[in-house]
Coordinates of C-alpha atoms in Angstrom, one line a residue:
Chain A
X1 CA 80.3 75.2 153.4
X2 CA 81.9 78.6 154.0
X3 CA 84.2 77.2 156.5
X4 CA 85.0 74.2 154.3
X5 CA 86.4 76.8 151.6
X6 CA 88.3 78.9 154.0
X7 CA 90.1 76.2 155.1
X8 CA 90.6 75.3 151.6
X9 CA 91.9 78.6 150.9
X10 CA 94.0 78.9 153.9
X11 CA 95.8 75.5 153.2
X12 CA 96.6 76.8 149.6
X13 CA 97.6 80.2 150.6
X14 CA 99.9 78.8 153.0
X15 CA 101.2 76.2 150.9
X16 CA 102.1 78.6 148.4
X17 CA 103.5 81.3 150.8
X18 CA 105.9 78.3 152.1
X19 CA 106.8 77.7 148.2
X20 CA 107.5 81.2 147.8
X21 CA 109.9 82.0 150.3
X22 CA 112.0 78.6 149.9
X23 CA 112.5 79.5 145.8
X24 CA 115.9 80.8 145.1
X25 CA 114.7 82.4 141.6
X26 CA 112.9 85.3 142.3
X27 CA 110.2 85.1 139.3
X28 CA 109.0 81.8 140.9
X29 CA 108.9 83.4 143.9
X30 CA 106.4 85.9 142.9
X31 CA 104.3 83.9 140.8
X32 CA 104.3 82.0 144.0
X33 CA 103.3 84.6 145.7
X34 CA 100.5 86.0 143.8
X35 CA 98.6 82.9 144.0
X36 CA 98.7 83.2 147.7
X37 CA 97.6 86.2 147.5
X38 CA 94.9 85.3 145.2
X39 CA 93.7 83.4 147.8
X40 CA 93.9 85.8 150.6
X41 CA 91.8 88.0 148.7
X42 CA 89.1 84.8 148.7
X43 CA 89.7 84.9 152.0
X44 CA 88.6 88.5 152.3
X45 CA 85.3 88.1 150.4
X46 CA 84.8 85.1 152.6
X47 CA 84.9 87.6 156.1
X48 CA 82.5 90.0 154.2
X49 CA 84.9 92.0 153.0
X50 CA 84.4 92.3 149.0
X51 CA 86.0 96.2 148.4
X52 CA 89.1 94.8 150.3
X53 CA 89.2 91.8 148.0
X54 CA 88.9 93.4 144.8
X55 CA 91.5 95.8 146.0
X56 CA 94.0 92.8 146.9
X57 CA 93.3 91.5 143.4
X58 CA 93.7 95.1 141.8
X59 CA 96.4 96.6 143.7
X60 CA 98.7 93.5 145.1
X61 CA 98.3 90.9 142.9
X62 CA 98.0 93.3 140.0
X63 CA 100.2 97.0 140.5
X64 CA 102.6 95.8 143.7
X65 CA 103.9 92.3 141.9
X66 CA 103.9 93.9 138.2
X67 CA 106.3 96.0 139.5
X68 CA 108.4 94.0 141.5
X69 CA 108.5 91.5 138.0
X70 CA 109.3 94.9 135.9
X71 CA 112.4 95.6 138.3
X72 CA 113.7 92.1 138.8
X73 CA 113.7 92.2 134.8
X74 CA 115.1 95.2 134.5
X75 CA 118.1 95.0 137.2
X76 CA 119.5 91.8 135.1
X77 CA 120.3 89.6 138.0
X78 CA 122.6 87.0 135.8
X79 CA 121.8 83.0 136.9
X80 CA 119.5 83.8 140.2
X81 CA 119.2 79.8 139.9
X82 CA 123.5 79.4 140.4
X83 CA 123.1 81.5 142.8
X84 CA 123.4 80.3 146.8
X85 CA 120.6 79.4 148.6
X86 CA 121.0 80.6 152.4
X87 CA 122.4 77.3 153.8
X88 CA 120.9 75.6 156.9
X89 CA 122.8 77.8 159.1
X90 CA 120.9 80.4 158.2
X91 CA 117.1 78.6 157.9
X92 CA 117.4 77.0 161.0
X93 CA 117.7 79.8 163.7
X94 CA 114.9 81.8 161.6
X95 CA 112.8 78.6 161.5
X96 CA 113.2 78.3 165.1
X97 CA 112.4 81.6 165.9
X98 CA 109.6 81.8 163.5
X99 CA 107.9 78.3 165.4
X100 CA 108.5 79.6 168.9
X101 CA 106.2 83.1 168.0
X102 CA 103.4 81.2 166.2
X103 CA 103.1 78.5 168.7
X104 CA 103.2 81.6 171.4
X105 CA 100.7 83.2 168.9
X106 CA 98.2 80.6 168.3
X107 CA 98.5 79.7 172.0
X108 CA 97.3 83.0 173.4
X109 CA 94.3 83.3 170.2
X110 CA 93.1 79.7 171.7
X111 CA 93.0 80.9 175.0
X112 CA 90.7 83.8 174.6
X113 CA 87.0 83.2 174.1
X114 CA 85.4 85.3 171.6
X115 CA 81.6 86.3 171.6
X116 CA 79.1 85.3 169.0
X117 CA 80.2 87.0 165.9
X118 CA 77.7 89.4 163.6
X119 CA 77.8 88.3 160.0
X120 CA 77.1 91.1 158.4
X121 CA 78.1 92.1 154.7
X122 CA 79.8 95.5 154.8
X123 CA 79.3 97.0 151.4
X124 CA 80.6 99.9 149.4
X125 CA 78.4 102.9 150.4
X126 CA 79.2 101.6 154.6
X127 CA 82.5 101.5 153.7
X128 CA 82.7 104.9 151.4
X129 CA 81.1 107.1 154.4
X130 CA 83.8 105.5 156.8
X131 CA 86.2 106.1 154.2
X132 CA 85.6 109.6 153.9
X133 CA 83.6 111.2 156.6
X134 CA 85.1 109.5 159.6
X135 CA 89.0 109.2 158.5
X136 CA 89.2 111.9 156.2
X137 CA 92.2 113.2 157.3
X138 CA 94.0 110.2 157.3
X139 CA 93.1 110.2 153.5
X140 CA 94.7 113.0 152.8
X141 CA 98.0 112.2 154.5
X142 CA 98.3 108.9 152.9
X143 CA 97.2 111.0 149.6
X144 CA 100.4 113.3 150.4
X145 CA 102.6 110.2 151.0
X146 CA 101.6 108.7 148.1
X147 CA 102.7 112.0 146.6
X148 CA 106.2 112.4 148.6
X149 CA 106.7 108.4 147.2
X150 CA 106.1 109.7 143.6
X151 CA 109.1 112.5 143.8
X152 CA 111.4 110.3 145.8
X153 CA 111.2 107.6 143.0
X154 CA 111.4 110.1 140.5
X155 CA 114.5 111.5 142.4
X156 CA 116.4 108.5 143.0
X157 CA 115.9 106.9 139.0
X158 CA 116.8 110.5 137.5
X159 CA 119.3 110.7 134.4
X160 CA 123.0 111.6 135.3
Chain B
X1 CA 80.4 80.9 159.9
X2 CA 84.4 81.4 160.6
X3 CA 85.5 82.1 164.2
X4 CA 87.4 84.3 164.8
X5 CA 90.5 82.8 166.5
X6 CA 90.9 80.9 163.6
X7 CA 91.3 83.7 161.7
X8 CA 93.8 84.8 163.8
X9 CA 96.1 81.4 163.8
X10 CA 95.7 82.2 160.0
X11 CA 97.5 85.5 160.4
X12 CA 99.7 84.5 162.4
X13 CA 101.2 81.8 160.5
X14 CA 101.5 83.6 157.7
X15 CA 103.5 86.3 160.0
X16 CA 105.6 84.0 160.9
X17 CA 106.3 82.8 157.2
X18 CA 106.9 86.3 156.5
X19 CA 109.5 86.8 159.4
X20 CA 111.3 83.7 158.6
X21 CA 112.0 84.9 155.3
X22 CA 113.4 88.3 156.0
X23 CA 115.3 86.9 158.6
X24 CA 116.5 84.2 156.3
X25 CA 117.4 86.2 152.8
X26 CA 119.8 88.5 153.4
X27 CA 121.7 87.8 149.8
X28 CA 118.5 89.3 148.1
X29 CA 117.3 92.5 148.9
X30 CA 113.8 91.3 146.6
X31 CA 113.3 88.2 148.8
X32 CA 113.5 90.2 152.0
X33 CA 111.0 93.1 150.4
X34 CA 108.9 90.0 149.5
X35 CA 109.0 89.0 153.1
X36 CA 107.6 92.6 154.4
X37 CA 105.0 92.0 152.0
X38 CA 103.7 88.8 153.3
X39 CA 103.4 89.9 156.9
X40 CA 102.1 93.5 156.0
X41 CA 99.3 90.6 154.5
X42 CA 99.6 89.2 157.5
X43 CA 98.3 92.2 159.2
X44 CA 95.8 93.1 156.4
X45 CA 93.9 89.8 157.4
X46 CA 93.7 90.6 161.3
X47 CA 92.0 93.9 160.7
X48 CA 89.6 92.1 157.9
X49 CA 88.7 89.5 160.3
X50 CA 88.1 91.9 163.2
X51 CA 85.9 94.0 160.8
X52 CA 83.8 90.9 159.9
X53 CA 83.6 90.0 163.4
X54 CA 82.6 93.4 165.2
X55 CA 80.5 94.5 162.1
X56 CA 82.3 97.8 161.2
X57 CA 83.9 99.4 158.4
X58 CA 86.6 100.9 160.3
X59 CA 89.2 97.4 159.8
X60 CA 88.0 97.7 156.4
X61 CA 89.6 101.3 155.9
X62 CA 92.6 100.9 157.9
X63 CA 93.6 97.6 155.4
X64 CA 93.2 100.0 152.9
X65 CA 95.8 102.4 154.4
X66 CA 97.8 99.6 155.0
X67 CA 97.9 99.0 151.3
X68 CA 98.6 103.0 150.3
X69 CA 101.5 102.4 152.2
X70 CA 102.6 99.1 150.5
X71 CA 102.0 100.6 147.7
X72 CA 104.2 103.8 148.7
X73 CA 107.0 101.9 150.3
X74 CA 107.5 98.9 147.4
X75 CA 107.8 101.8 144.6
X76 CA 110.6 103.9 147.2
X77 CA 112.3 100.7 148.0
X78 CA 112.4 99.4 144.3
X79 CA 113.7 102.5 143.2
X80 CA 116.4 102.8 145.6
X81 CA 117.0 98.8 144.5
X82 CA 117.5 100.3 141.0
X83 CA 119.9 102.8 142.1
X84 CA 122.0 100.8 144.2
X85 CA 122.0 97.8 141.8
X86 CA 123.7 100.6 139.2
X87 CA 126.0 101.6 141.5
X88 CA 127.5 98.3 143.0
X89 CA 126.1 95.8 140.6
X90 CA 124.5 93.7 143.3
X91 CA 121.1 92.7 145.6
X92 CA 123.2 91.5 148.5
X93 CA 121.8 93.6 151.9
X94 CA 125.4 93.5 153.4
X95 CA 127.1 94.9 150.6
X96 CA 125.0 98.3 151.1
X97 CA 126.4 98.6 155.1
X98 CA 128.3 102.2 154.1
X99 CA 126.3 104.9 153.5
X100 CA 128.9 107.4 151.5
X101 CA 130.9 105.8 148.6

C-alpha cells in the first residue's frame, strides 16, 4: 500500500516537474511546480519524515513560490506567452546531457545493495534535540545568514 | 516499505529535470532560479530517504538547512532580479554579462 502511493506520488511529481520546466509562461510554471512539490512533501511523510513535510508545505510551496509569484507580478514581464521558447537547439544538448547522468545515476543506485532498512517514525522531540543540541552551531550560522539575506535584500530594493 | 535505491532513482531524476532546465533557460533568469529549486529538492529527498533508512534525525536537520538556505538565496536572488529588471528592463541571463554600467 505504502509503496503503491509512493509510486503514485513520484509519477505525479515527475509529471508535473516535466510540465513545469517545458511552460514558457512563468505563472504556469510555478503553479506547476507547487504541485510537484506538494507531492514531494507526501513523499516526505511517506519516508517518516512528517516535520520535513509540513515544512515543504509551509516554507516551499507556501513562502519560496509566493514570492517568486509576487516578483514575477511585480517585474511586468509584457506577453511571457509571445515570448521565444528556447528552440531545439537548445533542448536537445541539455536533454542529452541530462539522460546520460540519470542513466549513469540510476545505474550505479542499482548496482549497490542496500541492507534491511529500519522503519522508524522520527518525530518532533528526536528531531528538536538533534536540531539543537547536536548542530547548534550550524543554527546559528544559518540564523546569521538568514540575517545577512535580510540586509542584502533590503540594500539592493532601497529608494534612489 | 520503500527501498532505498528507489528513492534514490527518484532523486535523481528529478536532478536531472532540474539541470536540464537551467541548462535550457537562459532567456529567463525565473526559469533558471526555478531550476536550482528543483534539484536543491532533488537533494532535499536524498538526505530524507537516508534519514528514513538509517533511522536518524541528522538528514532530517540537514534538509532543513538546505531549506534556510533556499529560503536565503531565492529572497537575494529575487531582489537582485528586481534591481536589474529596473535597470535594463529585461530577464534575459546574457544581457547581465558586464558588471559596471
Amino acid at each position: 500500500m505504502e509503496q503503491y502511493l509512493f509510486y503514485i506520488l513520484a509519477a505525479a511529481m515527475l509529471i508535473a516537474t516535466v510540465f513545469a520546466i517545458t511552460e514558457k509562461h512563468p505563472v504556469h510554471a510555478i503553479v506547476y511546480l507547487v504541485t510537484s512539490f506538494f507531492a514531494l512533501a507526501a513523499i516526505f511523510y511517506l519516508l517518516a519524515a512528517p516535520m520535513i513535510a509540513a515544512f515543504e508545505v509551509i516554507i516551499y510551496a507556501g513562502a519560496v513560490m509566493v514570492l517568486f509569484l509576487f516578483v514575477i507580478m511585480m517585474l511586468d514581464l509584457g506577453h511571457p506567452e509571445k515570448a521565444a521558447r528556447p528552440g531545439i537547439g537548445h533542448w536537445l544538448p541539455a536533454m542529452v546531457l541530462g539522460v546520460v547522468i540519470a542513466a549513469a545515476a540510476v545505474t550505479a543506485i542499482t548496482l549497490r545493495t542496500t541492507t534491511a532498512p529500519a522503519t522508524r517514525v522520527i518525530g518532533i522531540k528526536e528531531f528538536s534535540v538533534a536540531l539543537f543540541q547536536r548542530y547548534g552551531v550550524a543554527i546559528e550560522i544559518i540564523s546569521m545568514q538568514l540575517l545577512f539575506a535580510v540586509v542584502g535584500a533590503l540594500y539592493l530594493g532601497r529608494k534612489r | 516499505m520503500i527501498p532505498l535505491a528507489h528513492v534514490l532513482i527518484l532523486a535523481a531524476l528529478l536532478f536531472c529535470l532540474g539541470l536540464v532546465c537551467v541548462l535550457v533557460w537562459k532567456s529567463n533568469v525565473i526559469m533558471l532560479l526555478i531550476g536550482i529549486e528543483i534539484m536543491l529538492n532533488a537533494a532535499m529527498l536524498v538526505f530524507v530517504g537516508g534519514s528514513g533508512h538509517w533511522g536518524g534525525a541528522d538528514g532530517q536537520v540537514f534538509s532543513l538547512m538546505i531549506m534556510a538556505m533556499t529560503s536565503a538565496e531565492v529572497s537575494l536572488t529575487l531582489a537582485l532580479v528586481v534591481y536589474l529588471h529596473r535597470r535594463r528592463k529585461t530577464v534575459d541571463v546574457d544581457d547581465f554579462a558586464s558588471l559596471k554600467d
